[in-house]
Amino acid sequence: MVSMYIFAIAVAGLISTTEAIKGDAIATLPVGEYYRPRGKLVSRRVDATTAFLRSPCPALNSLANHGYLLRDDMSISKAQIKEAAMKYFNVADDIVNFLTDALPDTLYLNFISKHGYRARHLACSRRRFL
């Protein structure tokens, strides 16, 4: 019977809440250290209730995974996105303004996944950008 209690405690420890996962473990990661949430912890769906939200934009996800944007992706400001893009991707101010002008002042990373939201799909490697 005691072993059953130990097993139950172990399982309860493994099935910890996503808030605990987000809180302690992620908060201690230094900015610049890579952490990519996986599985059921992350979603890019607009109606998601997961601990981590991600964008269909790999650049924004990379900034969040490295801690240059909030790792939990809640209420990121347009100013934070601009600052991180200019500092870590070495993008000029006028280009960052062009790419972010359609964004609201504050957003979750999965905001771009909204149906009907028209994002600027430009990449330097694409012919249409040149």
XYZ file of N, CA and C in Angstrom:
390
model
N 0.822 -1.193 0.000
C 0.000 0.000 0.000
C 0.867 1.259 0.000
N 1.963 1.213 0.747
C 2.866 2.356 0.786
C 3.458 2.617 -0.596
N 3.798 1.523 -1.303
C 4.367 1.701 -2.644
C 3.359 2.350 -3.590
N 2.076 2.110 -3.366
C 1.048 2.742 -4.190
C 1.029 4.246 -3.956
N 1.199 4.674 -2.706
C 1.265 6.099 -2.402
C 2.506 6.732 -3.022
N 3.621 6.045 -2.940
C 4.859 6.553 -3.536
C 4.687 6.703 -5.044
N 4.055 5.699 -5.663
C 3.804 5.765 -7.100
C 2.903 6.956 -7.433
N 1.860 7.153 -6.636
C 0.932 8.263 -6.875
C 1.638 9.610 -6.735
N 2.513 9.726 -5.761
C 3.267 10.971 -5.566
C 4.209 11.205 -6.742
N 4.853 10.132 -7.206
C 5.762 10.255 -8.351
C 5.014 10.685 -9.604
N 3.851 10.087 -9.826
C 3.051 10.456 -11.000
C 2.575 11.899 -10.876
N 2.151 12.294 -9.694
C 1.706 13.674 -9.488
C 2.847 14.648 -9.748
N 4.058 14.249 -9.382
C 5.221 15.087 -9.661
C 5.502 15.211 -11.141
N 5.276 14.133 -11.874
C 5.498 14.163 -13.320
C 4.429 14.964 -14.048
N 3.231 14.939 -13.515
C 2.124 15.655 -14.146
C 1.954 17.003 -13.452
N 3.023 17.745 -13.371
C 2.942 19.060 -12.742
C 2.239 20.028 -13.678
N 1.739 21.074 -13.126
C 1.000 22.033 -13.946
C 1.942 22.789 -14.862
N 1.391 23.288 -15.929
C 2.210 24.051 -16.866
C 2.686 25.352 -16.241
N 1.944 25.883 -15.292
C 2.383 27.105 -14.626
C 3.681 26.865 -13.868
N 3.797 25.712 -13.216
C 5.031 25.394 -12.501
C 6.180 25.219 -13.475
N 5.903 24.591 -14.603
C 6.942 24.404 -15.610
C 7.401 25.758 -16.120
N 6.458 26.632 -16.415
C 6.800 27.953 -16.918
C 7.554 28.753 -15.871
N 7.046 28.733 -14.666
C 7.555 29.613 -13.635
C 9.003 29.433 -13.267
N 9.312 28.374 -12.554
C 10.638 28.216 -11.983
C 11.707 27.854 -13.003
N 11.458 26.827 -13.786
C 12.486 26.325 -14.692
C 12.837 27.335 -15.770
N 11.855 27.964 -16.351
C 12.099 28.868 -17.463
C 12.624 30.213 -16.977
N 12.154 30.671 -15.839
C 12.584 31.968 -15.326
C 14.071 31.991 -15.002
N 14.647 30.840 -14.699
C 16.062 30.803 -14.341
C 16.990 30.761 -15.548
N 16.442 30.538 -16.738
C 17.291 30.509 -17.929
C 17.789 31.911 -18.253
N 19.088 32.061 -18.492
C 19.592 33.384 -18.864
C 19.175 33.754 -20.284
N 19.074 35.035 -20.543
C 18.765 35.510 -21.891
C 19.871 35.041 -22.820
N 19.483 34.511 -23.947
C 20.449 34.000 -24.909
C 20.578 32.495 -24.885
N 20.150 31.856 -23.784
C 20.191 30.393 -23.721
C 18.955 29.832 -24.405
N 19.175 28.877 -25.282
C 18.107 28.325 -26.113
C 17.216 27.387 -25.316
N 15.920 27.585 -25.413
C 14.935 26.660 -24.860
C 13.749 26.650 -25.804
N 13.441 25.492 -26.343
C 12.292 25.370 -27.242
C 11.254 24.479 -26.588
N 10.111 25.042 -26.200
C 9.058 24.208 -25.625
C 8.529 23.234 -26.670
N 8.197 22.031 -26.239
C 7.770 20.991 -27.174
C 6.472 20.343 -26.716
N 5.893 19.613 -27.636
C 4.734 18.780 -27.335
C 3.512 19.563 -26.922
N 2.874 19.097 -25.872
C 1.610 19.688 -25.422
C 1.801 20.996 -24.666
N 3.051 21.402 -24.450
C 3.305 22.669 -23.769
C 3.161 23.868 -24.694
N 3.189 23.631 -26.009
C 3.260 24.741 -26.958
C 2.222 24.588 -28.066
N 1.734 25.738 -28.544
C 0.800 25.736 -29.665
C 0.875 27.079 -30.372
N 0.563 27.087 -31.659
C 0.472 28.354 -32.370
C -0.970 28.669 -32.748
N -1.912 27.834 -32.297
C -3.332 28.093 -32.568
C -3.785 29.328 -31.797
N -4.666 30.084 -32.389
C -5.144 31.321 -31.775
C -5.898 31.054 -30.478
N -6.675 29.976 -30.424
C -7.477 29.676 -29.236
C -6.749 28.785 -28.228
N -5.450 28.671 -28.334
C -4.674 27.763 -27.482
C -4.648 28.233 -26.031
N -4.627 27.263 -25.125
C -4.490 27.552 -23.699
C -3.219 26.910 -23.153
N -2.279 26.605 -24.017
C -1.030 25.973 -23.593
C -0.151 26.978 -22.863
N 0.874 26.448 -22.212
C 1.777 27.301 -21.446
C 2.579 28.240 -22.340
N 2.926 27.790 -23.524
C 3.723 28.590 -24.445
C 2.981 28.755 -25.762
N 3.023 29.949 -26.296
C 2.423 30.234 -27.592
C 3.548 30.547 -28.564
N 3.392 30.118 -29.794
C 4.398 30.399 -30.807
C 3.739 30.941 -32.059
N 4.547 31.508 -32.908
C 4.116 32.178 -34.122
C 4.399 31.312 -35.339
N 3.702 31.553 -36.446
C 4.098 30.894 -37.686
C 5.374 31.518 -38.256
N 5.884 32.567 -37.639
C 7.101 33.248 -38.091
C 8.317 32.681 -37.360
N 9.222 32.004 -38.060
C 10.400 31.417 -37.401
C 11.292 32.448 -36.719
N 11.364 33.658 -37.244
C 12.214 34.681 -36.633
C 11.701 35.066 -35.247
N 10.390 35.266 -35.120
C 9.825 35.600 -33.808
C 9.989 34.445 -32.829
N 9.794 33.216 -33.302
C 9.978 32.049 -32.439
C 11.417 31.951 -31.953
N 12.358 32.217 -32.826
C 13.767 32.161 -32.445
C 14.083 33.193 -31.368
N 13.547 34.393 -31.515
C 13.762 35.422 -30.493
C 13.173 35.000 -29.152
N 11.997 34.373 -29.167
C 11.374 33.910 -27.922
C 12.118 32.708 -27.347
N 12.544 31.775 -28.192
C 13.254 30.585 -27.712
C 14.579 30.935 -27.050
N 15.190 32.033 -27.446
C 16.458 32.460 -26.859
C 16.271 33.470 -25.726
N 15.029 33.839 -25.447
C 14.761 34.746 -24.339
C 14.900 36.214 -24.689
N 15.082 36.552 -25.962
C 15.170 37.957 -26.355
C 13.786 38.601 -26.355
N 12.755 37.796 -26.528
C 11.367 38.176 -26.265
C 10.915 37.318 -25.090
N 9.798 37.661 -24.474
C 9.314 36.868 -23.345
C 9.159 35.408 -23.751
N 9.693 34.504 -22.951
C 9.639 33.081 -23.296
C 8.223 32.526 -23.239
N 7.386 33.074 -22.375
C 6.012 32.566 -22.298
C 5.095 33.262 -23.303
N 5.613 34.237 -24.021
C 4.939 34.861 -25.159
C 3.678 35.630 -24.807
N 3.529 36.053 -23.598
C 2.330 36.774 -23.199
C 2.585 38.282 -23.226
N 1.759 38.988 -23.945
C 1.801 40.453 -24.026
C 3.174 40.997 -24.418
N 3.600 40.652 -25.598
C 4.850 41.180 -26.132
C 4.521 42.477 -26.859
N 5.293 43.505 -26.596
C 5.008 44.789 -27.239
C 5.700 44.878 -28.596
N 5.129 45.703 -29.445
C 5.726 45.943 -30.756
C 7.131 46.525 -30.577
N 7.306 47.367 -29.566
C 8.617 47.961 -29.296
C 9.649 46.889 -28.940
N 9.240 45.861 -28.176
C 10.165 44.768 -27.840
C 10.574 43.997 -29.087
N 9.629 43.760 -29.986
C 9.937 43.047 -31.231
C 10.904 43.868 -32.072
N 10.642 45.165 -32.186
C 11.525 46.041 -32.963
C 12.939 46.043 -32.389
N 13.035 46.228 -31.076
C 14.345 46.290 -30.423
C 15.122 44.986 -30.609
N 14.447 43.853 -30.412
C 15.119 42.558 -30.553
C 15.549 42.309 -31.995
N 14.709 42.651 -32.952
C 15.057 42.439 -34.367
C 16.253 43.292 -34.767
N 16.283 44.533 -34.309
C 17.403 45.409 -34.654
C 18.693 44.947 -33.976
N 18.592 44.524 -32.722
C 19.792 44.146 -31.978
C 20.331 42.776 -32.382
N 19.472 41.769 -32.501
C 19.944 40.397 -32.699
C 19.937 39.937 -34.151
N 19.134 40.575 -35.002
C 19.140 40.231 -36.427
C 19.814 41.315 -37.259
N 20.228 42.409 -36.607
C 20.913 43.510 -37.277
C 20.080 44.068 -38.440
N 18.800 44.272 -38.176
C 17.880 44.801 -39.182
C 17.753 46.307 -38.967
N 17.784 47.061 -40.050
C 17.694 48.518 -39.967
C 16.330 48.955 -39.432
N 16.329 50.121 -38.816
C 15.125 50.667 -38.192
C 13.977 50.821 -39.189
N 14.246 51.322 -40.386
C 13.170 51.534 -41.355
C 12.565 50.213 -41.837
N 13.378 49.170 -41.944
C 12.862 47.851 -42.351
C 12.014 47.259 -41.226
N 12.480 47.377 -39.987
C 11.713 46.860 -38.850
C 10.377 47.592 -38.755
N 10.384 48.887 -38.946
C 9.123 49.643 -38.921
C 8.181 49.173 -40.018
N 8.704 48.925 -41.208
C 7.892 48.439 -42.320
C 7.273 47.076 -42.003
N 8.062 46.187 -41.403
C 7.587 44.830 -41.124
C 6.624 44.757 -39.945
N 6.700 45.718 -39.035
C 5.867 45.652 -37.831
C 4.731 46.670 -37.816
N 4.594 47.481 -38.839
C 3.582 48.541 -38.776
C 2.155 48.007 -38.710
N 1.902 46.805 -39.203
C 0.545 46.239 -39.164
C 0.224 45.559 -37.832
N 1.221 45.404 -36.970
C 1.002 44.733 -35.684
C 0.341 45.677 -34.687
N -0.464 45.129 -33.777
C -0.988 45.963 -32.686
C 0.144 46.305 -31.711
N -0.104 47.233 -30.802
C 0.942 47.644 -29.862
C 1.387 46.513 -28.947
N 0.468 45.633 -28.568
C 0.811 44.453 -27.763
C 0.147 43.234 -28.375
N 0.830 42.100 -28.317
C 0.291 40.891 -28.934
C 0.898 39.649 -28.313
N 0.235 38.526 -28.545
C 0.799 37.213 -28.278
C 1.432 36.754 -29.581
N 2.418 35.878 -29.508
C 3.082 35.436 -30.734
C 2.142 34.704 -31.686
N 1.116 34.051 -31.172
C 0.203 33.337 -32.067
C -0.803 34.276 -32.736
N -0.717 35.577 -32.484
C -1.615 36.559 -33.097
C -1.568 36.482 -34.619
N -0.397 36.248 -35.179
C -0.237 36.208 -36.632
C -0.978 35.013 -37.223
N -1.310 34.016 -36.414
C -2.054 32.850 -36.895
C -3.534 33.147 -37.117
N -4.005 34.310 -36.685
C -5.426 34.647 -36.817
C -5.873 34.581 -38.268
N -7.051 34.032 -38.480
C -7.625 33.980 -39.822
C -7.936 35.395 -40.298
N -7.510 35.694 -41.487
C -7.769 37.012 -42.033
C -6.685 38.026 -41.739
N -5.739 37.691 -40.860
C -4.651 38.622 -40.582
C -3.667 38.563 -41.737
N -3.375 39.694 -42.297
C -2.475 39.739 -43.445
C -1.092 40.165 -42.969
N -0.194 39.214 -42.930
C 1.180 39.490 -42.510
C 2.033 39.764 -43.740
N 3.132 40.398 -43.533
C 4.072 40.617 -44.631
C 4.974 39.399 -44.737
N 4.800 38.662 -45.797
C 5.605 37.460 -46.007
C 6.775 37.804 -46.910
N 7.778 38.404 -46.340
C 8.957 38.784 -47.094
C 10.174 38.118 -46.487
N 11.020 37.638 -47.318
C 12.274 37.071 -46.858
C 13.354 37.482 -47.844
N 14.509 37.792 -47.338
C 15.607 38.238 -48.196
C 15.998 37.181 -49.216
N 15.714 35.930 -48.930
C 16.095 34.854 -49.842
C 15.080 34.647 -50.959
N 13.964 35.342 -50.934
C 12.917 35.161 -51.933
C 13.056 36.173 -53.059
N 12.760 35.736 -54.257
C 12.894 36.583 -55.440
C 12.005 37.827 -55.343
N 10.804 37.699 -54.772
C 9.885 38.834 -54.725
C 10.388 39.959 -53.821
N 11.317 39.647 -52.913
C 11.865 40.665 -52.020
C 12.888 41.525 -52.752
N 13.611 40.923 -53.673
C 14.717 41.606 -54.356
C 14.244 42.637 -55.344
